[in-house]
One Martini backbone bead per residue (centre of mass of N, CA, C, O) as a GRO file, in nm:
protein
  120
    1UNK     BB    1  -2.132  -1.413  -2.502
    2UNK     BB    2  -1.787  -1.456  -2.424
    3UNK     BB    3  -1.472  -1.315  -2.537
    4UNK     BB    4  -1.128  -1.392  -2.505
    5UNK     BB    5  -0.845  -1.200  -2.655
    6UNK     BB    6  -0.512  -1.270  -2.725
    7UNK     BB    7  -0.204  -1.082  -2.711
    8UNK     BB    8   0.189  -1.073  -2.737
    9UNK     BB    9   0.334  -1.322  -2.786
   10UNK     BB   10   0.650  -1.490  -2.788
   11UNK     BB   11   1.011  -1.416  -2.859
   12UNK     BB   12   1.264  -1.400  -2.602
   13UNK     BB   13   1.497  -1.285  -2.420
   14UNK     BB   14   1.670  -1.248  -2.174
   15UNK     BB   15   1.546  -0.960  -2.009
   16UNK     BB   16   1.328  -0.916  -2.160
   17UNK     BB   17   0.994  -0.811  -2.329
   18UNK     BB   18   0.623  -0.828  -2.271
   19UNK     BB   19   0.311  -0.743  -2.415
   20UNK     BB   20  -0.008  -0.810  -2.302
   21UNK     BB   21  -0.362  -0.869  -2.459
   22UNK     BB   22  -0.704  -0.884  -2.325
   23UNK     BB   23  -0.980  -0.884  -2.511
   24UNK     BB   24  -1.320  -0.833  -2.459
   25UNK     BB   25  -1.632  -0.969  -2.576
   26UNK     BB   26  -1.987  -0.905  -2.593
   27UNK     BB   27  -2.230  -0.997  -2.311
   28UNK     BB   28  -2.167  -0.702  -2.152
   29UNK     BB   29  -2.214  -0.538  -1.836
   30UNK     BB   30  -1.959  -0.638  -1.644
   31UNK     BB   31  -1.609  -0.627  -1.491
   32UNK     BB   32  -1.447  -0.772  -1.299
   33UNK     BB   33  -1.225  -0.964  -1.276
   34UNK     BB   34  -0.887  -0.988  -1.393
   35UNK     BB   35  -0.642  -1.210  -1.549
   36UNK     BB   36  -0.339  -1.407  -1.531
   37UNK     BB   37  -0.211  -1.703  -1.648
   38UNK     BB   38  -0.029  -2.009  -1.648
   39UNK     BB   39   0.136  -2.297  -1.849
   40UNK     BB   40   0.346  -2.537  -1.829
   41UNK     BB   41   0.465  -2.812  -1.914
   42UNK     BB   42   0.343  -3.034  -1.679
   43UNK     BB   43   0.171  -2.815  -1.539
   44UNK     BB   44   0.018  -2.623  -1.344
   45UNK     BB   45  -0.181  -2.372  -1.330
   46UNK     BB   46  -0.116  -2.019  -1.270
   47UNK     BB   47  -0.080  -1.753  -1.091
   48UNK     BB   48   0.009  -1.420  -1.174
   49UNK     BB   49  -0.224  -1.169  -1.220
   50UNK     BB   50  -0.462  -0.950  -1.088
   51UNK     BB   51  -0.772  -0.732  -1.142
   52UNK     BB   52  -0.981  -0.518  -1.013
   53UNK     BB   53  -1.209  -0.274  -1.077
   54UNK     BB   54  -1.096  -0.111  -0.799
   55UNK     BB   55  -0.769  -0.176  -0.802
   56UNK     BB   56  -0.671  -0.448  -0.727
   57UNK     BB   57  -0.378  -0.622  -0.662
   58UNK     BB   58  -0.231  -0.954  -0.782
   59UNK     BB   59   0.080  -1.170  -0.699
   60UNK     BB   60   0.292  -1.333  -0.759
   61UNK     BB   61   0.606  -1.380  -0.614
   62UNK     BB   62   0.768  -1.448  -0.928
   63UNK     BB   63   0.650  -1.127  -1.027
   64UNK     BB   64   0.753  -0.933  -0.841
   65UNK     BB   65   0.878  -0.646  -1.006
   66UNK     BB   66   0.827  -0.732  -1.323
   67UNK     BB   67   0.503  -0.724  -1.317
   68UNK     BB   68   0.217  -0.570  -1.495
   69UNK     BB   69  -0.113  -0.487  -1.422
   70UNK     BB   70  -0.376  -0.372  -1.655
   71UNK     BB   71  -0.631  -0.155  -1.752
   72UNK     BB   72  -0.927  -0.087  -1.987
   73UNK     BB   73  -1.263  -0.033  -1.911
   74UNK     BB   74  -1.361   0.077  -2.199
   75UNK     BB   75  -1.197  -0.186  -2.364
   76UNK     BB   76  -1.195  -0.454  -2.183
   77UNK     BB   77  -0.902  -0.462  -2.092
   78UNK     BB   78  -0.590  -0.654  -2.029
   79UNK     BB   79  -0.268  -0.609  -1.903
   80UNK     BB   80   0.101  -0.768  -1.935
   81UNK     BB   81   0.366  -0.637  -1.811
   82UNK     BB   82   0.700  -0.768  -1.900
   83UNK     BB   83   1.011  -0.782  -1.694
   84UNK     BB   84   1.271  -0.947  -1.691
   85UNK     BB   85   1.297  -1.225  -1.840
   86UNK     BB   86   1.260  -1.587  -1.779
   87UNK     BB   87   1.271  -1.897  -1.897
   88UNK     BB   88   1.061  -1.976  -1.651
   89UNK     BB   89   0.829  -1.783  -1.804
   90UNK     BB   90   0.776  -2.022  -1.975
   91UNK     BB   91   0.457  -2.025  -2.148
   92UNK     BB   92   0.103  -2.028  -2.140
   93UNK     BB   93  -0.113  -1.757  -2.169
   94UNK     BB   94  -0.434  -1.682  -1.948
   95UNK     BB   95  -0.714  -1.529  -1.967
   96UNK     BB   96  -0.934  -1.369  -1.715
   97UNK     BB   97  -1.301  -1.354  -1.624
   98UNK     BB   98  -1.545  -1.153  -1.451
   99UNK     BB   99  -1.884  -1.168  -1.592
  100UNK     BB  100  -2.126  -0.959  -1.656
  101UNK     BB  101  -2.413  -1.011  -1.811
  102UNK     BB  102  -2.700  -0.903  -1.992
  103UNK     BB  103  -2.877  -1.159  -1.880
  104UNK     BB  104  -2.761  -1.239  -1.638
  105UNK     BB  105  -2.502  -1.271  -1.434
  106UNK     BB  106  -2.206  -1.454  -1.333
  107UNK     BB  107  -1.905  -1.524  -1.516
  108UNK     BB  108  -1.628  -1.753  -1.630
  109UNK     BB  109  -1.345  -1.673  -1.824
  110UNK     BB  110  -1.141  -1.795  -2.119
  111UNK     BB  111  -0.869  -1.788  -2.303
  112UNK     BB  112  -0.670  -1.954  -2.552
  113UNK     BB  113  -0.381  -1.848  -2.557
  114UNK     BB  114  -0.045  -1.739  -2.521
  115UNK     BB  115   0.283  -1.768  -2.612
  116UNK     BB  116   0.590  -1.780  -2.399
  117UNK     BB  117   0.933  -1.737  -2.492
  118UNK     BB  118   1.251  -1.797  -2.310
  119UNK     BB  119   1.572  -1.727  -2.387
  120UNK     BB  120   1.917  -1.788  -2.279
   0.00000   0.00000   0.00000
């Protein structure tokens, strides 16, 4: 099994910054893409940013220029640096990863989520 554990959420004022982290552990052979999604109350979960093992990034239009995704492959950890936060960025943020497990096969995993609240 593989576990994804997020950290770094919290309460911040509009215009502020937060850095989210997501560490993967368990029966990992290799991690392909890692990413961040978010879900606000009453809304569907939406993609924020993804990063492949080869370094290709993909950002939602609403975070381009404000958020940066990065990863430390040696630590199986992905980060999301969030700057210029807006109240509409308030949501539960979830880590996601496509993982080749040591027993064979590739599986998709989700973290438990970390809450980000941006006050106006």
